[in-house]
Every structure is written in C-alpha cells, then in structure tokens.
C-alpha cells in the first residue's frame, strides 16, 4: 500500500483537527500525555493518530499499535473508527483491548510459563468476588484485622512471588483459589498480577512484546490502578515504545476501584511524557459547556474553558433540578415528560436515565409507570445469564452475528451487507488484493443470506425461533472461527458465557415482537430509554440526560470533601449533548445544597418538575 509522507498527511474522514491535537498527533518520538475533557473527541484523536502512524509508515508493517481501554465498547469503537479511517488492511495492525482482555489473552497464551505454584490450569474460571464472598473468606480463615475492602485491595496490590512483607491473608487467599485443581478461580486483578510476574520472569516474552508494539495508546488513563500501572511499567519501561496516554482527571470516578490519584503525574515523570491539552468540546453546545465549566473549575481551579463546537437545537431550559414532593409524582412526571419528548421527535434511545447505583431496584420502581405511558425502559446493567446487557452489545460475537441477522430480517440493508462482508473477510484472513477469495466469500454469503431470509420470513418472531436462528447464524460463521479470531473466546467457558447471554437477550427481544426487524431493534436498544449507572455511562452520549436522585439520601456520598463524587456528578452532566436535568424527591431526601450553590451562578436552579 502506498505510503503518505508525514508532512503531506491529512486527517481522514473529518475536516480538520484543532492546533493542539495536530501537535500531539505528529509527536511520534516521545511519549505524550493528552488531557482531553468531556466531548473533546478522545476516540477520534486516537483513531486519527493511528491512521497517521500506519499510513505514513512511521509504524511500519509488521509492527503493530496496542490500544488499551477500560470498557469493551470503547475498545470496539476505536477499532471501528480506525477501520473507517484506514481501511481494513491497515486497521488490522491495531490491537484494541480492554485491560482485562489484554491480561487474559496473555494468561491463555503463556500460562505454562508462569512459575509454580501459580501456574493456572487450562480450565481456570474467571471469578468476580462479591463483598459477601470476601467476608466469608475472612471469617473462614479467622482473619480479624482486615475487612472486605482491605483484603480485596491487598490482593490487587501484592506482587508475585510473595516477599517477606506479603500478608498471610493474601497468601492464604491465593492458596484457597488454587486449592481445587478442577475449579481454580481467578479474578481479573489476579490475572494482572500473574502477567506482571510472567513478564518479569521471562525477558524474551517481554522483549517480543516491545518489538511488536512500538506504539501504545492508553485511553481513560485517569482510571488506571496501581496494579495496571505496574504491569505497564514491567512490560515497556526501558524500551523504545512510545506511549500516548489520554484522559481527564475531572472524570476520574474509579477511585473506589483503586484508580491512582496521581496517574498522570507519575506517567509524565517516569516516561518523560510531553503534556498536551485539547480544548474543543464537540459534544455539547455553548450553554451546556458554560455550566460544565463551572463544575470543572470546582474540581480544578485551573481548568480552561473549552470551545463549544456543537449547535443548540432545543428551546427552554437546558439544565435544571426538578423537585417533587413524593416518589409517585416523580415517577409519573418523568414518564409523562419523556413520552411527550418522544412524541415530539426525540428517539427514545437518545434519552438516558442515569442513577448512582442499584439500577435493578430503580427499574422495578419506574418500569411499570413508564410502560403505562408507552415508554420502554431498558436497564442495560441487568444480567442476561452471566453477562450484563451492555456488555453483550459490546462483544465481538455480537459485532459479527448482528449484521447477518439484519440481512435475514429485511430485503435490503446496505450497511449490514458491508459490515457482514467486512467481518467475514477479516475472520477468514482474506486480503483486499485477493479478488478470487473475495468473490468466493461473496457467493457463499449471498447463498447463506438467501436461505436465512427465507427461513426468517416463514418463522414467526418468538423466543424459541430466535434461539434457533441465532444458532443457524453461528453455525455459518462457526464458533471455532470466532474463538480463533477473538482472544477472549479461546477458552470454551468464556465463549459460552457470551453466547448464552446473546441468545437469551435475543429471545427476550423476540417476546411479543411483530417481526424480526423489531426483534433486532429491541436487541440493540433502539426505541428504548436506557437506564444505567453513571459508571456505565462513561464514554457515552445522549441528546437528553435525566439523573434520577440528586438528593441527600440517594447520593449521600456527594460531600464537599469527596472529589471523586463531584467527578461522578461532572461525568453525569457531561453525557448530554442538548439537555441535562436532575430530580430531587423530598420524601426520599433533602437537597444537596452545596452543589446547588455551585450551579446557581450558571443559571441552574431548582424548580417544580413536570407533572
């Protein structure tokens, strides 16, 4: 493929970049640290930088770019964006993973190289311990000087092999997880410690990693934990690998999960990284950006005012605190207002209802009333089998199977055909210059789609038929090909967990559906208002955001000294492109007065909510 000279390269698929983004993009010899606030276009910046490195040959074939994100959908979105900017051939040289997928892939590939007694068996299981399970461990081991939070953090932070300072409780925890050879249970934090140990023990593996990836992208770097930072240091410190770390300290909301308070400071010092700050906000209009900046200045007094790039297209208030006397009034008011906005032309999936926590409980409170008003509420945090709905939608399996199902559901869908063809070319390793291979694949795809379309047109949309058709599509792609293409599916239990969740969600979506197109719309959440926690909303955006519960009972932890909670408030507010409203219910709790005092100068006041 023809290379472009660096000085002649231009942004791909967009008009231009702001001057600071241009500077950060062109820096390829030194590591950089990019502060990018809400709506700054972090994913687009990383996609453009990947395109620049790949298309100019600064990252020459067969070298690759490693991109590490914290969420599946962020990792997938970056991959998709790079493919649009570069084309499939060059985009194949970007490996976009979550931290968990990156470490798990290493374990599955090199587990035998991990020294005993920590060598995981092939049939190990991923385990996500609950607080009750941590408490049970402490009680069973008669450990009285630690609580659940402390032992979890100790396991996460203790490196392998144990030194003389390692606590006995941590040692015993690892022993219990390995005690049953047929049921070894490992958390993602433990996988991190195992990979760190593996790379320290095997210089050849570490060197191969460094030679493969001359460039590493780190998204949402403000949420990096101590263990993750140590792993990155073990893997790349002292090498010529160039990092691009992107994030925003004002959006650090994972401190409860161990996010480092000084990740950017340490990164700049250790890797001599050059700092850049992006100023554009491509998501929100000027009136919202002005309010966001008031909150940002409370978090960081030196925060610069972003340049709003979006256009306001709504009348009336764009932000307010809606006050209700009773929860029944709040529920009715929200349901009626959302129904009216949908009738006015706003797609339901462009409205998000954010909650601090306990999405399942709030769904039970709101869903019946919402349904009475014709509003479908979808709790994306709810589990289908052993996986959350939001995670199913971000899986590689869904990315591959869904376009095929779309082709079976309707006569013409150019976007689904392009996606299906592109996916299969990638899965089967057919390169763009292999015309014969492409023709054979197109013929096979056409034959399958005709048969699938006939089958779906003759079958009513029902849960039973949905599972059968899902199996039909999987049989066409084959599970072996999927498991070979996606490292996260190499172990059968991991693939089965996602596959069962996919089938269950598709079956639920078929219940009472008029046709298969509606089934797939429901599956993707189209026509439904999303209910999710703030943490799950990170990286997403909506036309209108409604935060349920800005009161002293629901958000009791929102205190002036809790910067992480104010960060969460900032994240909730900045998901909105056009409007952001908060509800306060007097029967549930009192107002959070100090937050209202911050917002009042920006014109955000408490008023009676819609009836």
Short mmCIF file of C-alpha atoms in Angstrom, two decimals, residues 323-330 548 551-554 584-591:
data_model
loop_
_atom_site.label_atom_id
_atom_site.label_comp_id
_atom_site.label_asym_id
_atom_site.label_seq_id
_atom_site.Cartn_x
_atom_site.Cartn_y
_atom_site.Cartn_z
CA UNK A 323 -38.24 18.98 42.60
CA UNK A 324 -41.03 16.58 43.64
CA UNK A 325 -42.80 16.02 46.95
CA UNK A 326 -43.34 12.25 46.55
CA UNK A 327 -41.80 9.42 44.54
CA UNK A 328 -45.10 8.61 42.80
CA UNK A 329 -45.24 12.18 41.48
CA UNK A 330 -41.61 11.95 40.37
CA UNK A 548 -32.56 10.24 38.98
CA UNK A 551 -30.87 14.18 46.98
CA UNK A 552 -29.11 13.58 50.28
CA UNK A 553 -30.49 10.05 50.62
CA UNK A 554 -29.82 8.67 47.13
CA UNK A 584 -34.97 15.74 43.72
CA UNK A 585 -37.68 13.96 45.70
CA UNK A 586 -38.42 15.48 49.12
CA UNK A 587 -39.90 12.29 50.55
CA UNK A 588 -36.66 10.46 49.72
CA UNK A 589 -34.13 13.04 50.89
CA UNK A 590 -33.23 16.70 51.14
CA UNK A 591 -31.42 18.85 48.59
#
